[in-house]
Each structure stands twice: as C-alpha cells, then as structure tokens.
CSV table of C-alpha atoms in Angstrom, one decimal:
chain,number,residue,atom,x,y,z
E,25,UNK,CA,10.0,-64.1,94.9
E,26,UNK,CA,13.2,-62.7,93.5
E,27,UNK,CA,11.9,-62.8,89.9
E,28,UNK,CA,14.1,-63.9,87.0
E,29,UNK,CA,17.7,-63.3,87.7
E,30,UNK,CA,20.3,-62.6,84.9
E,31,UNK,CA,24.0,-62.1,85.1
E,32,UNK,CA,26.0,-60.2,84.2
E,33,UNK,CA,23.9,-57.1,83.8
E,34,UNK,CA,26.5,-55.6,81.5
E,35,UNK,CA,29.3,-57.2,79.4
E,36,UNK,CA,31.9,-55.6,77.3
E,37,UNK,CA,34.1,-57.8,75.3
E,38,UNK,CA,36.3,-57.9,72.3
E,39,UNK,CA,35.5,-59.5,69.0
E,40,UNK,CA,36.4,-63.2,69.0
E,41,UNK,CA,36.0,-63.7,72.7
E,42,UNK,CA,33.6,-66.2,74.2
E,43,UNK,CA,30.6,-64.7,76.1
E,44,UNK,CA,28.4,-66.6,78.5
E,45,UNK,CA,25.1,-65.1,79.8
E,46,UNK,CA,23.3,-66.7,82.7
E,47,UNK,CA,19.7,-67.0,83.8
E,48,UNK,CA,17.9,-68.3,86.9
E,49,UNK,CA,14.1,-68.6,86.2
E,50,UNK,CA,11.4,-68.1,88.8
E,51,UNK,CA,11.1,-71.1,91.0
E,52,UNK,CA,8.2,-73.3,89.9
E,53,UNK,CA,8.3,-72.1,86.3
E,54,UNK,CA,8.9,-74.8,83.8
E,55,UNK,CA,9.5,-72.8,80.6
E,56,UNK,CA,12.4,-70.6,79.9
E,57,UNK,CA,13.0,-68.2,77.0
E,58,UNK,CA,16.0,-66.3,75.7
E,59,UNK,CA,15.3,-63.1,73.7
E,60,UNK,CA,17.5,-60.6,71.9
E,61,UNK,CA,16.4,-57.0,71.6
E,62,UNK,CA,17.9,-54.7,69.0
E,63,UNK,CA,16.7,-51.4,67.5
E,64,UNK,CA,16.4,-52.9,64.1
E,65,UNK,CA,14.5,-56.1,64.8
E,66,UNK,CA,12.9,-55.4,68.2
E,67,UNK,CA,12.4,-58.3,70.6
E,68,UNK,CA,13.2,-61.7,69.0
E,69,UNK,CA,12.9,-65.1,70.5
E,70,UNK,CA,16.2,-67.1,70.2
E,71,UNK,CA,15.3,-70.3,71.9
E,72,UNK,CA,13.0,-71.7,74.5
E,73,UNK,CA,13.1,-74.7,76.9
E,74,UNK,CA,10.2,-76.6,78.5
E,75,UNK,CA,11.1,-78.8,81.4
E,76,UNK,CA,14.8,-78.2,80.6
E,77,UNK,CA,14.4,-79.5,77.1
E,78,UNK,CA,15.0,-77.2,74.1
E,79,UNK,CA,11.8,-77.0,72.2
E,80,UNK,CA,12.3,-74.3,69.5
E,81,UNK,CA,15.7,-73.0,68.6
E,82,UNK,CA,14.7,-71.6,65.2
E,83,UNK,CA,15.6,-68.1,66.3
E,84,UNK,CA,19.2,-68.9,67.1
E,85,UNK,CA,21.2,-66.8,64.6
E,86,UNK,CA,23.9,-69.3,63.7
E,87,UNK,CA,26.3,-71.9,65.1
E,88,UNK,CA,28.1,-69.4,67.2
E,89,UNK,CA,25.2,-69.3,69.5
E,90,UNK,CA,24.3,-72.1,71.9
E,91,UNK,CA,22.1,-72.5,74.9
E,92,UNK,CA,21.8,-75.1,77.7
E,93,UNK,CA,19.5,-75.7,80.6
E,94,UNK,CA,21.2,-78.3,82.8
E,95,UNK,CA,18.5,-78.1,85.5
E,96,UNK,CA,15.3,-76.4,86.3
E,97,UNK,CA,17.0,-73.4,88.0
E,98,UNK,CA,19.7,-72.5,85.6
E,99,UNK,CA,20.3,-71.7,81.9
E,100,UNK,CA,23.2,-70.3,79.8
E,101,UNK,CA,23.4,-68.6,76.5
E,102,UNK,CA,26.9,-68.8,75.0
E,103,UNK,CA,28.3,-66.9,72.0
E,104,UNK,CA,31.6,-68.2,70.6
E,105,UNK,CA,33.3,-66.4,68.9
E,106,UNK,CA,31.5,-63.1,69.5
E,107,UNK,CA,31.1,-60.4,66.8
E,108,UNK,CA,30.3,-56.7,67.0
E,109,UNK,CA,26.9,-57.4,65.4
E,110,UNK,CA,26.0,-59.5,68.4
E,111,UNK,CA,25.8,-56.3,70.5
E,112,UNK,CA,22.3,-56.2,71.9
E,113,UNK,CA,20.3,-56.6,75.1
E,114,UNK,CA,19.6,-60.3,75.9
E,115,UNK,CA,16.6,-61.0,78.0
E,116,UNK,CA,15.6,-64.2,79.8
E,117,UNK,CA,12.0,-64.9,80.7
E,118,UNK,CA,10.2,-67.7,82.4
E,119,UNK,CA,6.6,-68.9,82.6
E,120,UNK,CA,4.4,-71.7,83.8
E,121,UNK,CA,3.1,-73.9,81.0
E,122,UNK,CA,-0.3,-74.1,82.7
E,123,UNK,CA,-2.6,-71.1,82.9
E,124,UNK,CA,-2.2,-68.1,80.6
E,125,UNK,CA,1.5,-68.6,80.1
E,126,UNK,CA,2.3,-65.0,81.2
E,127,UNK,CA,6.1,-64.6,80.7
E,128,UNK,CA,8.1,-62.9,83.4
E,129,UNK,CA,11.2,-61.1,82.1
E,130,UNK,CA,14.6,-60.7,83.8
E,131,UNK,CA,16.5,-57.4,83.8
E,132,UNK,CA,18.5,-58.2,80.7
E,133,UNK,CA,22.2,-58.3,79.9
E,134,UNK,CA,23.5,-55.5,77.8
E,135,UNK,CA,26.3,-57.0,75.6
E,136,UNK,CA,28.8,-54.8,73.8
E,137,UNK,CA,31.3,-56.5,71.4
E,138,UNK,CA,34.1,-54.2,70.3
P,29,UNK,CA,5.8,-66.1,59.1
P,30,UNK,CA,3.8,-64.4,61.8
P,31,UNK,CA,3.9,-60.6,61.6
P,32,UNK,CA,2.7,-58.5,64.4
P,33,UNK,CA,2.4,-54.9,63.6
P,34,UNK,CA,1.8,-52.0,66.0
P,35,UNK,CA,0.7,-48.4,65.3
P,36,UNK,CA,1.6,-45.7,65.8
P,37,UNK,CA,5.3,-46.3,66.5
P,38,UNK,CA,5.4,-43.4,68.8
P,39,UNK,CA,3.0,-41.0,70.4
P,40,UNK,CA,3.5,-37.7,72.4
P,41,UNK,CA,0.5,-36.6,74.4
P,42,UNK,CA,-0.3,-34.1,77.1
P,43,UNK,CA,-1.2,-35.2,80.7
P,44,UNK,CA,-4.9,-35.9,80.8
P,45,UNK,CA,-5.2,-36.9,77.2
P,46,UNK,CA,-6.7,-40.3,76.4
P,47,UNK,CA,-4.7,-42.5,74.0
P,48,UNK,CA,-5.3,-45.6,72.0
P,49,UNK,CA,-3.1,-47.7,69.9
P,50,UNK,CA,-3.5,-50.8,67.7
P,51,UNK,CA,-1.9,-54.2,67.4
P,52,UNK,CA,-2.6,-56.3,64.4
P,53,UNK,CA,-1.8,-59.9,64.0
P,54,UNK,CA,-2.6,-62.8,61.6
P,55,UNK,CA,-6.0,-64.2,62.7
P,56,UNK,CA,-5.4,-67.7,61.4
P,57,UNK,CA,-4.5,-70.2,64.1
P,58,UNK,CA,-4.7,-67.6,66.8
P,59,UNK,CA,-4.3,-68.7,70.4
P,60,UNK,CA,-3.5,-65.7,72.6
P,61,UNK,CA,-2.5,-62.0,72.5
P,62,UNK,CA,-0.2,-60.6,75.2
P,63,UNK,CA,0.3,-56.9,76.1
P,64,UNK,CA,3.4,-55.7,77.9
P,65,UNK,CA,4.5,-52.4,79.4
P,66,UNK,CA,8.2,-51.6,79.1
P,67,UNK,CA,9.7,-48.7,80.9
P,68,UNK,CA,13.1,-47.4,79.9
P,69,UNK,CA,16.0,-49.3,81.7
P,70,UNK,CA,13.6,-51.9,83.0
P,71,UNK,CA,12.3,-55.2,81.7
P,72,UNK,CA,8.9,-55.8,80.1
P,73,UNK,CA,6.0,-56.3,82.5
P,74,UNK,CA,2.8,-58.2,81.5
P,75,UNK,CA,-0.4,-56.1,81.4
P,76,UNK,CA,-2.9,-58.5,79.8
P,77,UNK,CA,-3.2,-61.9,78.3
P,78,UNK,CA,-6.3,-62.2,76.0
P,79,UNK,CA,-7.7,-65.3,74.3
P,80,UNK,CA,-11.3,-64.9,73.4
P,81,UNK,CA,-12.9,-62.9,70.6
P,82,UNK,CA,-14.6,-59.9,72.2
P,83,UNK,CA,-12.4,-60.1,75.3
P,84,UNK,CA,-12.1,-56.8,77.2
P,85,UNK,CA,-9.7,-56.4,80.1
P,86,UNK,CA,-9.0,-53.5,82.4
P,87,UNK,CA,-6.3,-52.6,84.9
P,88,UNK,CA,-6.8,-49.2,86.4
P,89,UNK,CA,-6.8,-46.6,83.6
P,90,UNK,CA,-5.6,-49.1,81.0
P,91,UNK,CA,-7.9,-51.3,79.1
P,92,UNK,CA,-7.7,-53.6,76.0
P,93,UNK,CA,-10.0,-55.2,73.6
P,94,UNK,CA,-9.5,-58.1,71.2
P,95,UNK,CA,-11.0,-59.0,67.8
P,96,UNK,CA,-9.6,-62.4,66.8
P,97,UNK,CA,-11.7,-62.7,63.6
P,98,UNK,CA,-10.1,-59.6,62.0
P,99,UNK,CA,-6.8,-59.9,63.9
P,100,UNK,CA,-6.5,-56.7,66.0
P,101,UNK,CA,-6.4,-55.5,69.6
P,102,UNK,CA,-6.7,-52.0,70.9
P,103,UNK,CA,-5.0,-50.7,74.0
P,104,UNK,CA,-6.6,-47.6,75.7
P,105,UNK,CA,-5.2,-45.4,78.3
P,106,UNK,CA,-7.7,-43.0,79.9
P,107,UNK,CA,-6.4,-39.7,81.3
P,108,UNK,CA,-2.7,-40.3,80.5
P,109,UNK,CA,-0.2,-39.5,83.3
P,110,UNK,CA,3.6,-38.9,83.0
P,111,UNK,CA,4.2,-42.3,84.7
P,112,UNK,CA,2.4,-44.0,81.8
P,113,UNK,CA,5.3,-43.0,79.6
P,114,UNK,CA,6.8,-46.4,78.4
P,115,UNK,CA,6.9,-48.6,75.4
P,116,UNK,CA,3.8,-50.8,75.0
P,117,UNK,CA,4.4,-54.2,73.3
P,118,UNK,CA,2.0,-56.7,72.0
P,119,UNK,CA,2.8,-60.3,71.2
P,120,UNK,CA,0.8,-63.0,69.5
P,121,UNK,CA,0.9,-66.7,70.1
P,122,UNK,CA,-0.5,-69.3,67.7
P,123,UNK,CA,-2.2,-72.7,68.3
P,124,UNK,CA,-0.3,-75.9,68.0
P,125,UNK,CA,1.3,-76.2,71.4
P,126,UNK,CA,4.2,-73.8,70.9
P,127,UNK,CA,4.7,-71.2,73.7
P,128,UNK,CA,6.5,-68.9,71.3
P,129,UNK,CA,5.5,-65.3,71.4
P,130,UNK,CA,6.0,-63.1,68.3
P,131,UNK,CA,6.4,-59.5,69.4
P,132,UNK,CA,5.5,-56.3,67.6
P,133,UNK,CA,8.1,-53.5,67.5
P,134,UNK,CA,6.3,-51.6,70.2
P,135,UNK,CA,4.6,-48.2,70.6
P,136,UNK,CA,6.6,-45.6,72.5
P,137,UNK,CA,4.3,-43.3,74.5
P,138,UNK,CA,5.5,-40.1,76.0
P,139,UNK,CA,3.2,-38.1,78.3
P,140,UNK,CA,4.2,-34.6,78.9
P,141,UNK,CA,3.2,-32.9,82.2
C-alpha cells in the first residue's frame, strides 16, 4: 500500500494568495483527518471526515480555512486568503473506524506564507 | 477541554541507558490512549493503542503501561540506541463516538552514541 499521500510536500506563497493542500487516504480507510503542527501548539486537529462527511470542524481556525472530501479517495484543505501565521506543517491522516482506530499519517505539507 | 501533558519535554541519554516518560490525561470519559513515534523529517508512526486499565504493551525494547483511573501512561525504552532518537507523542481519545485524538506536545529523546 502506498500509504497516505499528500501534495504538495512544500508550498511557498505570498500573503493573500489561495493555497490548496491535497490528500489521498489509504484505500479502505473511511476516516480522514487534517492536522496542523506548529512549535507553539504542537499537533492540532483541524477537521475530520467519516465516510466523506465532515464530523468535527471545531479546530478550523476561521472562515479562511475550508476542507472538502468529494469522494473516498480525495480531500482538500484550502486557505483563502493565506496569512503568514498560517505557516506550519499540515498533516493528513486516515484510519478505519472499526478496530483500534490507529491513524496513519501522510508525509505532511510544509507551508510558508511570506 | 481535554489536556494531554507529557514529561519531560526533552531528554538526552547515553546509548544503553533505559528511559521512561509520562503522559497524563483526564481520566473522565476515557476511551483510548495512543502512542506515536515521530522521527525528524518524517511523519508520526503508531506504536501502541491502549484501552484497558492495567494494559501493558511491548514492541521490541519499547513498552507502555496504562492507568485509566489516575489518568497516566508510561513509555519505557530499555537499552536506548541512537536510532531511538525521535519525538514520542501520546494522544487521548474520549468516549462518545468521536474519533478525535488530542495530542500532547511530545517528548524529544536524543540518544548519544
């Protein structure tokens, strides 16, 4: 299995630009999670989906952030407009709802907003 | 608010030393405790998922225990090796159907040869 796939791996953009991060979960996993990792706050859950439906988006910072999961094999996290304080590593993870719910993480996208 | 705390925040040991670190979490509505190992420039990898009070799990030289009544878990590494150098994260999940994990800030271990 290829594992969780994220793209791009690195993104450098200017303040005010739209940023779209992409994630392909592991085949057969029905839950998908978006996390943000910063030095100050550690690893924080932004939103998670179960069977393509958003379940908990309480971690989404503000209206500039949005996430979609149009099908079981693809999700996007969009920031519009981006700000320097959005600079962080964004991880996507997936899991099966059954069993012990072990979450498998992707390699992350390092976002820098200038 | 669910707070997961880890201590110490960092640890430097010599090769061959044994180490242990603590994860504390609110014991009310506890469902599961996850341990992850996170090497620099990589993504977190699951070590253990623990659910029952008194659980003890082992993978090679790494083991973990769980006390759900008092809200803590210990992670032990026996005979640390340089390749054990990583950040070790714990995360708690509560009852109620949510799959949300709340992570601690992690414990950075450096094993010197």
